[in-house]
Short mmCIF file of C-alpha atoms in Angstrom, two decimals:
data_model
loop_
_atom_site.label_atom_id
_atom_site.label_comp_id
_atom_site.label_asym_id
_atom_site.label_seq_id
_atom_site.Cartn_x
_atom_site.Cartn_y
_atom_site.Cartn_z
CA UNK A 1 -12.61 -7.58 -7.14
CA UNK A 2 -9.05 -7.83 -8.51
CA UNK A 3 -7.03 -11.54 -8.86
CA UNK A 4 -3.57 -11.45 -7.14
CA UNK A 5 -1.73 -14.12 -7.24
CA UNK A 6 1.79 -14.84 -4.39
CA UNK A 7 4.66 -17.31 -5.31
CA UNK A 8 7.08 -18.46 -3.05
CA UNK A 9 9.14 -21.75 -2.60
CA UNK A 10 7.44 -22.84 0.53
CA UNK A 11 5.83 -21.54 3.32
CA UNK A 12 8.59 -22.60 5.95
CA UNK A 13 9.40 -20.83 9.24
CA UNK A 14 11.85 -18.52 7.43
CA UNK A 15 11.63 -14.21 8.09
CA UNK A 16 9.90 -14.15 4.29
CA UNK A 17 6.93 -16.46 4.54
CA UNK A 18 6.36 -15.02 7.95
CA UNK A 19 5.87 -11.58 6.49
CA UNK A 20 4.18 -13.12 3.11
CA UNK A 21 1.30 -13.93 5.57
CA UNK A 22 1.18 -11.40 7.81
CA UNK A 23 0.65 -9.47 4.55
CA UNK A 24 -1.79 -11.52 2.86
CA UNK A 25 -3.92 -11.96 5.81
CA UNK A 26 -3.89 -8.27 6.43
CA UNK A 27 -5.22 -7.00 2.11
CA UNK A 28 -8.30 -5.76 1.97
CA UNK A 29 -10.51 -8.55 1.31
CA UNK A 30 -13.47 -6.23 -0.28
CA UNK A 31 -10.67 -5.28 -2.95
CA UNK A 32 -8.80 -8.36 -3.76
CA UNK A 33 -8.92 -11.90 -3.90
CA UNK A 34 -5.63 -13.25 -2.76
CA UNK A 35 -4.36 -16.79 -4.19
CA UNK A 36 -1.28 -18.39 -2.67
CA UNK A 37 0.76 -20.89 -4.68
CA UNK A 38 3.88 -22.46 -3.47
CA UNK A 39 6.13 -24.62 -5.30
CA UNK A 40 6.48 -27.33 -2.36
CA UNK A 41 3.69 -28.13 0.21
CA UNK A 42 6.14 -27.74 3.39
CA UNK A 43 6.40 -25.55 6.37
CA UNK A 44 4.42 -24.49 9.12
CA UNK A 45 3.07 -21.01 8.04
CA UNK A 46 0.54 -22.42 5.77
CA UNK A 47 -1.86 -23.21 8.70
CA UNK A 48 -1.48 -19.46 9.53
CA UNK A 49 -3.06 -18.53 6.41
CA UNK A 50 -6.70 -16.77 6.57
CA UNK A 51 -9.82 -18.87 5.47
CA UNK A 52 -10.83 -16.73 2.39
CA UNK A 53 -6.83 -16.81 1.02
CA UNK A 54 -7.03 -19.49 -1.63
CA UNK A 55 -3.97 -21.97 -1.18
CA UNK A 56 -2.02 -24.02 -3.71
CA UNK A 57 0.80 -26.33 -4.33
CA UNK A 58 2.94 -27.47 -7.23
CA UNK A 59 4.79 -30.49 -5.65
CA UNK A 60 3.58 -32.66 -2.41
CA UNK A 61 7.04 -32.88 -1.30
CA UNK A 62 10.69 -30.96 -1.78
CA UNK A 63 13.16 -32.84 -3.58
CA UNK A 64 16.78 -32.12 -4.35
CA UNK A 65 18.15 -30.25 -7.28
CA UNK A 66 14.68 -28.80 -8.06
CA UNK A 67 16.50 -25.80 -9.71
CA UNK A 68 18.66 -27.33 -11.62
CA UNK A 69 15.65 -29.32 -13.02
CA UNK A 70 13.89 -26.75 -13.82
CA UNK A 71 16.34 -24.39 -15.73
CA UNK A 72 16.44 -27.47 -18.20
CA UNK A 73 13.11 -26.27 -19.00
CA UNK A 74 11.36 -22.55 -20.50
CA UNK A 75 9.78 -20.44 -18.50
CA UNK A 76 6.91 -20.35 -20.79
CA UNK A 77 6.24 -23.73 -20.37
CA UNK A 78 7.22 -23.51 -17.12
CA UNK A 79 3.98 -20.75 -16.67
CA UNK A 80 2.27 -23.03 -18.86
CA UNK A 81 2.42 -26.06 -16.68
CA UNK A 82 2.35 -24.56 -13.14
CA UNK A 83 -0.05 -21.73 -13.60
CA UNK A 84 -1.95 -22.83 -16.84
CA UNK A 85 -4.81 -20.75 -17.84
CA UNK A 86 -5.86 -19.41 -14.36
CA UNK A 87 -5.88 -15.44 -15.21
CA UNK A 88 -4.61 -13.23 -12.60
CA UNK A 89 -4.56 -9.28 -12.27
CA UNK A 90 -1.63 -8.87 -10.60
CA UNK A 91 1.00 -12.20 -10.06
CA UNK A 92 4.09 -11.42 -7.51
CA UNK A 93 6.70 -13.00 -6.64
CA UNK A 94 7.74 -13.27 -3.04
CA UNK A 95 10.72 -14.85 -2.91
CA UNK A 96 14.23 -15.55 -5.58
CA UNK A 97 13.26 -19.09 -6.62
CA UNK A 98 12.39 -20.59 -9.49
CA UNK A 99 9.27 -18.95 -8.70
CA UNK A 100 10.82 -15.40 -10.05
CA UNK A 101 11.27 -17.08 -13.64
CA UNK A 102 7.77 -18.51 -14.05
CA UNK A 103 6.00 -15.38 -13.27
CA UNK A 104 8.12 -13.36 -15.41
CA UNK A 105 6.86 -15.31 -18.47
CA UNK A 106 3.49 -14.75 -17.70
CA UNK A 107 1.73 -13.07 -20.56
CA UNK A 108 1.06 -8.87 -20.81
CA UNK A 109 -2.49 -8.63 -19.43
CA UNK A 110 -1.01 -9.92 -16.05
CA UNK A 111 0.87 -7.44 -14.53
CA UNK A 112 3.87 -8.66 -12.61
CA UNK A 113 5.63 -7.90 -9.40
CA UNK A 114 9.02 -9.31 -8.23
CA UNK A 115 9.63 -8.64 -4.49
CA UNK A 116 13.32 -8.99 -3.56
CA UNK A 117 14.35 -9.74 0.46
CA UNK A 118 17.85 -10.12 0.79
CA UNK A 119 20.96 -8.43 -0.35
CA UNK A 120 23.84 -10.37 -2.22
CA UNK A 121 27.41 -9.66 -3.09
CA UNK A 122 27.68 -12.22 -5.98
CA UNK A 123 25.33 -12.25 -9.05
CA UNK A 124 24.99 -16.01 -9.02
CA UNK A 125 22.96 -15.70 -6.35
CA UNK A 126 20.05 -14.59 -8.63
CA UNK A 127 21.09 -16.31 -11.63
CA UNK A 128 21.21 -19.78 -10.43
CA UNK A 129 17.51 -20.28 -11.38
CA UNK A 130 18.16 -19.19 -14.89
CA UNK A 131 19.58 -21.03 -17.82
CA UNK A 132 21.85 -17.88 -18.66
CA UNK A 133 22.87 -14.13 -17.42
CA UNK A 134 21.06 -13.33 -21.01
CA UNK A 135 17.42 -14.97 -19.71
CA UNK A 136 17.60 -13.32 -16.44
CA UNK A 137 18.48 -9.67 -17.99
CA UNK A 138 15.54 -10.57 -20.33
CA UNK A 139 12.90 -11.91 -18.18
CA UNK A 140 13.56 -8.86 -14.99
CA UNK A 141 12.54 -6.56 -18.05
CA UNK A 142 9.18 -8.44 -18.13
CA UNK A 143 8.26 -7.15 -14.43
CA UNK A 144 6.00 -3.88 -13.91
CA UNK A 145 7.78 -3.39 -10.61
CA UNK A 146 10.40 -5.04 -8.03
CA UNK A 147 9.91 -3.92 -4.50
CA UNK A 148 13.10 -3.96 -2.01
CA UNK A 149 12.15 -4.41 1.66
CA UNK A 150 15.43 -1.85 2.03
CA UNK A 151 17.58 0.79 0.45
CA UNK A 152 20.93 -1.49 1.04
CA UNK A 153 18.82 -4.51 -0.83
CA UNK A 154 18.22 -2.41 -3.75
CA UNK A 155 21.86 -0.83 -4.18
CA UNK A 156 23.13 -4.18 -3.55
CA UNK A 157 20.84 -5.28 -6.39
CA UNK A 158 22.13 -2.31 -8.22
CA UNK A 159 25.84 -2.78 -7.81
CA UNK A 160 25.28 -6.40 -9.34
CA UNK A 161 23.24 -5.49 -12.11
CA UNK A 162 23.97 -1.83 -13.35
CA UNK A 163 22.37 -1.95 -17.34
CA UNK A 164 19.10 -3.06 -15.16
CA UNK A 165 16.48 0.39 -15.52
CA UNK A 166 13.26 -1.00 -13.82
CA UNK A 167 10.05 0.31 -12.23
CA UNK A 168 10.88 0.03 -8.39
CA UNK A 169 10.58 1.15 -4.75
CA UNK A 170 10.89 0.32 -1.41
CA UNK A 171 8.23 -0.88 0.79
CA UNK A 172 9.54 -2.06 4.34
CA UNK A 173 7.75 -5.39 5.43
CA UNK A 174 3.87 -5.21 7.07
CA UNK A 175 4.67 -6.14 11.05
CA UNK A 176 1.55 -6.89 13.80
CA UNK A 177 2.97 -5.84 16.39
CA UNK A 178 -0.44 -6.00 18.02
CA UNK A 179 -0.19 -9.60 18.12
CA UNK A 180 3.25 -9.88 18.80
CA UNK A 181 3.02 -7.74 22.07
CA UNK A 182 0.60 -10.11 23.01
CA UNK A 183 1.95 -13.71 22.53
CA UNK A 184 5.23 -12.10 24.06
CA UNK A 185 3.50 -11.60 27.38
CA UNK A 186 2.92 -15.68 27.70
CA UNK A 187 4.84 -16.06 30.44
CA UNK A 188 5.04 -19.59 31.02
CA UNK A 189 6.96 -19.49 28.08
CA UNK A 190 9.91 -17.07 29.85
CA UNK A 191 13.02 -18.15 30.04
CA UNK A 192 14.15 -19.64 33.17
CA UNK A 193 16.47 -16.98 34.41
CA UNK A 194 19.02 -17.51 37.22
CA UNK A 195 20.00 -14.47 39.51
CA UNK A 196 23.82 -14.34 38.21
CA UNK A 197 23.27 -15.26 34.52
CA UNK A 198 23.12 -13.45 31.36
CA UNK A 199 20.50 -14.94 28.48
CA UNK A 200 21.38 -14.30 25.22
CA UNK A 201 18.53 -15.35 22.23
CA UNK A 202 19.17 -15.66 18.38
CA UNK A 203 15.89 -16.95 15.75
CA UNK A 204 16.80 -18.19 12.68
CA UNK A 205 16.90 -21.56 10.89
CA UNK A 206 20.14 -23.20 11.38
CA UNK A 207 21.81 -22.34 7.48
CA UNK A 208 25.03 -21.06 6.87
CA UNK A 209 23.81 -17.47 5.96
CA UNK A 210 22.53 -17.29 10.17
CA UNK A 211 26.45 -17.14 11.03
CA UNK A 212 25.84 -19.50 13.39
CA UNK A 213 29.21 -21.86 13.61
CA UNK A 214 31.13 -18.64 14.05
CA UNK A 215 28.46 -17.52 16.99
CA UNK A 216 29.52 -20.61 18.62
CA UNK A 217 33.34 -19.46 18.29
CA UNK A 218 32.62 -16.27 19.61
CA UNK A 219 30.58 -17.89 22.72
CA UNK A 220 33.18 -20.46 23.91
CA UNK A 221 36.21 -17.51 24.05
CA UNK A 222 32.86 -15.06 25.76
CA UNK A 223 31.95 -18.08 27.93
CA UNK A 224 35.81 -18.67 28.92
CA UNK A 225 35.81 -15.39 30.73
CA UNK A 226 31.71 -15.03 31.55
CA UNK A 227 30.97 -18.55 32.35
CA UNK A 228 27.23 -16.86 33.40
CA UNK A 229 26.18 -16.30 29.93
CA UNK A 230 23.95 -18.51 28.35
CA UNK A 231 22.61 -18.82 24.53
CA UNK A 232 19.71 -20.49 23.20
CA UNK A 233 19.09 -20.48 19.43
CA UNK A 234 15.06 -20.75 18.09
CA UNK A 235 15.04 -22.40 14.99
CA UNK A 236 15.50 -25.50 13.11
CA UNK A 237 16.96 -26.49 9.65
CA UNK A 238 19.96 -28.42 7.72
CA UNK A 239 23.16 -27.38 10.16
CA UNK A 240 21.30 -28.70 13.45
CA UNK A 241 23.61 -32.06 13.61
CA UNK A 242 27.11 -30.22 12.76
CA UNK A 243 26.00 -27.35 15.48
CA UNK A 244 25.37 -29.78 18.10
CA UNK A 245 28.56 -31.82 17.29
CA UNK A 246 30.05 -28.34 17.25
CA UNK A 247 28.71 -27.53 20.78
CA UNK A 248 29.61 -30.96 22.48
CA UNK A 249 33.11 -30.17 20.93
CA UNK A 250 33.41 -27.16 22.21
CA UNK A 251 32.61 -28.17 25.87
CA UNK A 252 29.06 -25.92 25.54
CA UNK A 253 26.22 -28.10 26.47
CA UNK A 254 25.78 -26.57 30.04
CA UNK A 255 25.36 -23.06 28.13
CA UNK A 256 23.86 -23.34 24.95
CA UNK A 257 20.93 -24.63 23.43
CA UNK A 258 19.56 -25.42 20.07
CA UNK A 259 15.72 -25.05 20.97
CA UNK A 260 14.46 -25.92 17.62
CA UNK A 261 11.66 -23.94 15.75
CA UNK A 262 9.30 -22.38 18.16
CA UNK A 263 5.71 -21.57 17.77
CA UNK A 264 5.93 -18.56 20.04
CA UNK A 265 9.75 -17.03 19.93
CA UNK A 266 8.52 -13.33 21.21
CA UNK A 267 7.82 -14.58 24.55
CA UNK A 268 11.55 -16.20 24.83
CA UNK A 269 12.92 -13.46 23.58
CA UNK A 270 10.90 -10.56 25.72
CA UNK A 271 13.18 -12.46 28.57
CA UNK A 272 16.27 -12.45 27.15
CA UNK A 273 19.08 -9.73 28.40
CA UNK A 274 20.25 -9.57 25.03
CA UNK A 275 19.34 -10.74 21.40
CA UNK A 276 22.02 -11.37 19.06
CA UNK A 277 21.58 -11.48 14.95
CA UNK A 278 25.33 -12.89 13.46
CA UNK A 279 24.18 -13.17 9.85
CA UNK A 280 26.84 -13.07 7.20
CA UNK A 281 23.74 -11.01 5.05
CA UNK A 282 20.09 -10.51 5.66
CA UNK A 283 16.82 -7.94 3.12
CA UNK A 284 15.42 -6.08 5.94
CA UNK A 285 15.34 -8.94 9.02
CA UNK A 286 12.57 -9.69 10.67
CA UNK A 287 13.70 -11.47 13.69
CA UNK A 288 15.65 -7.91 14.69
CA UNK A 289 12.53 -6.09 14.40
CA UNK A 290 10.20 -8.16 16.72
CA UNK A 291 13.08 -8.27 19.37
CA UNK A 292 13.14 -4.08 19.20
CA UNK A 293 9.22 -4.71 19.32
CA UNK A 294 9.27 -6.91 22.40
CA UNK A 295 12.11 -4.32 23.80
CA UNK A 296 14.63 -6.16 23.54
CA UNK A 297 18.53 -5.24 23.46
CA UNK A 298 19.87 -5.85 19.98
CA UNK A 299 23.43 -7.18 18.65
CA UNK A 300 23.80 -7.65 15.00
CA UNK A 301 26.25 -7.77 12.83
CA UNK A 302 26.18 -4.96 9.71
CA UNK A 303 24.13 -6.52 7.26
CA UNK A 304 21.52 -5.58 4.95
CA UNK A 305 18.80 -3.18 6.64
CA UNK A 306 20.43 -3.37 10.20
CA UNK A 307 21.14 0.82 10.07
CA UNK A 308 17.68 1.06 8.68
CA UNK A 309 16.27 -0.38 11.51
CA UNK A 310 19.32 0.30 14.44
CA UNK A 311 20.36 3.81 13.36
CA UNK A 312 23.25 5.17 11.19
CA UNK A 313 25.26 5.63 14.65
CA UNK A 314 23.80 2.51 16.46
CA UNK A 315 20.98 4.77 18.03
CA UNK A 316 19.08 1.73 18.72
CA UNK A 317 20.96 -1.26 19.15
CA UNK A 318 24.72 -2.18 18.22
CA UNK A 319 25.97 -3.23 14.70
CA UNK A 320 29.32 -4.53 14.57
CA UNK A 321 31.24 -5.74 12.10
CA UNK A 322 30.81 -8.66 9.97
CA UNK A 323 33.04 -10.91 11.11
CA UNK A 324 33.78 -13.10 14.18
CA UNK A 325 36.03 -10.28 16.22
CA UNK A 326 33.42 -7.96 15.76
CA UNK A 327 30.76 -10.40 17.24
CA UNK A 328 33.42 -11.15 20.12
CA UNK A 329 33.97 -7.43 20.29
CA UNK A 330 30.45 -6.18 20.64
CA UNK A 331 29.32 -8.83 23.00
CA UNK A 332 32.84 -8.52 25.52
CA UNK A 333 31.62 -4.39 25.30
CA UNK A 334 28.08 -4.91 26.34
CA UNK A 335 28.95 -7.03 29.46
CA UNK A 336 31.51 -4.68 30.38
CA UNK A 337 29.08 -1.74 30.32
CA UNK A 338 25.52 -2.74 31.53
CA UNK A 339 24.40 0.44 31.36
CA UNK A 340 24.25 0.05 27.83
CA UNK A 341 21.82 -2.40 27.46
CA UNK A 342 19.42 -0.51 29.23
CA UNK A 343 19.88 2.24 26.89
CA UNK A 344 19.03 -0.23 24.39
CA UNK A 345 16.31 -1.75 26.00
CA UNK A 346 14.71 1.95 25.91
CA UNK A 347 15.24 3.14 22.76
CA UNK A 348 14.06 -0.48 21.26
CA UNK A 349 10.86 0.80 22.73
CA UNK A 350 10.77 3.74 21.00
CA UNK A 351 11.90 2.50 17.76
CA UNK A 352 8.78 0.31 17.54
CA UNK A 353 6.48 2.69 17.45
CA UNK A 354 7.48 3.49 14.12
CA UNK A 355 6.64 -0.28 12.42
CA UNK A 356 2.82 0.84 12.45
CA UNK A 357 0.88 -2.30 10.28
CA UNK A 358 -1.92 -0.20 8.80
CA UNK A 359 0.26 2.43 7.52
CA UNK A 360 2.45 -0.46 5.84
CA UNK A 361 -0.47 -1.92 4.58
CA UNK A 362 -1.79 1.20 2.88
CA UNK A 363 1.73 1.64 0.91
CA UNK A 364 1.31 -2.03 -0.20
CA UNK A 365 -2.50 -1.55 -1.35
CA UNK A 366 -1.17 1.71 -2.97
CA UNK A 367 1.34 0.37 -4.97
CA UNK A 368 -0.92 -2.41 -5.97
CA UNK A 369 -3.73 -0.28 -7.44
CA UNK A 370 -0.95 1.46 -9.42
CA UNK A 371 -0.37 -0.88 -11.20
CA UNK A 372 -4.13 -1.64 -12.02
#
């Protein structure tokens, strides 16, 4: 039985550490033995963990200016300290954190896997856990492969770092839809529709990358003009106090909601008339994908992924530009023209047929035994 070992920051309510469990859970447990090891003991996937994945934790708590603490120190050490003489056959990590340093300085007998989510437009962005552009161009030579959950993450990556030649490929991120069908059906859970309105859902923690402050822009100047519509956001994090001073502000507490992080989100968002991603950038998003699983309309702006998932020509939901107007714009044209939606609403079914979780699973497995 091979060792594998996951890093990642936390396991929080984030898109990432959804999909880090969903994959875990879902290895073949004859072939591996799968160690988890987070850098802070927060967030609420943990207790979704299987019993035979081994869990462990660096720090009890989170504390502020972690990375900058911990550039002050070597990776080595860093590898050293964290990860000491525990030998693994394969260590990956998950998510850009500190994380991505320590594993790269693990010694050769490991082999090591970097798995990048999310596409960025400025370098610094990766380099902010490093102590130099020099150590990071050092250290991503130390990795046996870095997996992109898209194409658009791994140009992006590409773009930034050009004199970069590494041992890559895309693997698109393990989905149960199985279960997700299910705990959608939970219909307590529905939202409480009225006859005239129009429900519009977004998930995703309340941080400036979600787009959210400019969402609330576009909604007062949609809600001026469609005083129906309604918007409740699922999720919870460091913006929640300036969004709801924001929505008081704004004259919006009759029409949207800040529902905080939700357990169940599938069967809120199987209700919806519309779902509505305005991220300023996303890796391959995972909230989109379980609305088009649930069969729900889709709005997004053009990030990372979205024409992966939605179609080059917007085949299965609408991508609009990534900016305020083209929020305003989409959202004014799909109230306009109903008929749309229900376009959407059947050609999200037929998209997700194609996020099949064993056939994801068996690319993942593949790539690992590759490597053994």
């Amino acid at each position: 039985m091979k060792k594998i070992l996951f890093f990642i920051p936390t396991l929080s309510g984030g898109g990432a550490e959804k999909v880090l469990v969903n994959l875990v859970n879902n290895l073949n447990r004859e072939k591996y033995e799968v160690t988890v090891l987070t850098l802070f003991d927060t967030g609420i996937n943990k207790k979704y963990l299987a019993k035979h994945i081994h869990y462990k934790f660096i720090f009890k708590r989170l504390f502020r200016g972690n990375t900058v603490i911990f550039r002050l120190f070597s990776p080595e050490f860093l590898a050293r300290k964290f990860i000491g003489q525990e030998r693994y056959d394969i260590a990956i990590s998950f998510l850009g954190s500190p994380a991505t340093r320590i594993i790269a300085a693990l010694d050769d007998d490991t082999k090591k896997i970097q798995w990048i989510h999310n596409e960025y437009s400025d370098e610094n962005e990766f380099l902010k856990c490093y102590s130099s552009k020099k150590e990071f161009i050092k250290l991503q030579n130390n990795f046996d492969r870095v997996i992109y959950v898209a194409e658009t993450v791994k140009s992006g990556f590409h773009n930034l770092f050009p004199e970069l030649k590494l041992s890559e490929e895309i693997l698109y991120n393990p989905i149960d839809t199985d279960s997700i069908r299910k705990l959608s059906e939970e219909k307590s859970l529905y939202i409480k529709k009225s006859p005239i309105g129009f429900h519009i859902v977004s998930v995703g923690r309340l941080h400036p990358q979600k787009g959210y402050s400019r969402l609330l822009d576009v909604m007062s100047k949609v809600i001026n003009m469609y005083p129906q519509v309604t918007l409740e956001i699922l999720g919870e994090g460091e913006l929640r106090g300036e969004l709801e001073q924001k929505i008081k502000a704004l004259g919006l507490q009759d029409n949207i909601k800040l529902i905080g992080y939700h357990e169940n989100p599938y069967a809120r968002v199987k209700s919806a008339d519309l779902f509505i991603c305005s991220s300023l950038h996303e890796g391959f998003s995972t909230a989109v994908t379980e609305a088009l699983i649930v069969n729900t309309p889709v709005l997004t702006t053009d990030c990372s992924g979205m024409k992966e998932l939605l179609g080059k020509n917007n085949e299965y939901g609408m991508i609009v530009e990534n900016s305020e107007s083209g929020l305003y714009e989409g959202l004014m044209n799909l109230l306009k023209n109903p008929e749309k939606l229900e376009k959407y609403k059947h050609m999200a079914q037929l998209k997700s047929d194609s996020f099949d979780l064993n056939y994801r699973m068996e690319k993942i497995e593949q790539m690992l035994d590759s490597l053994l």
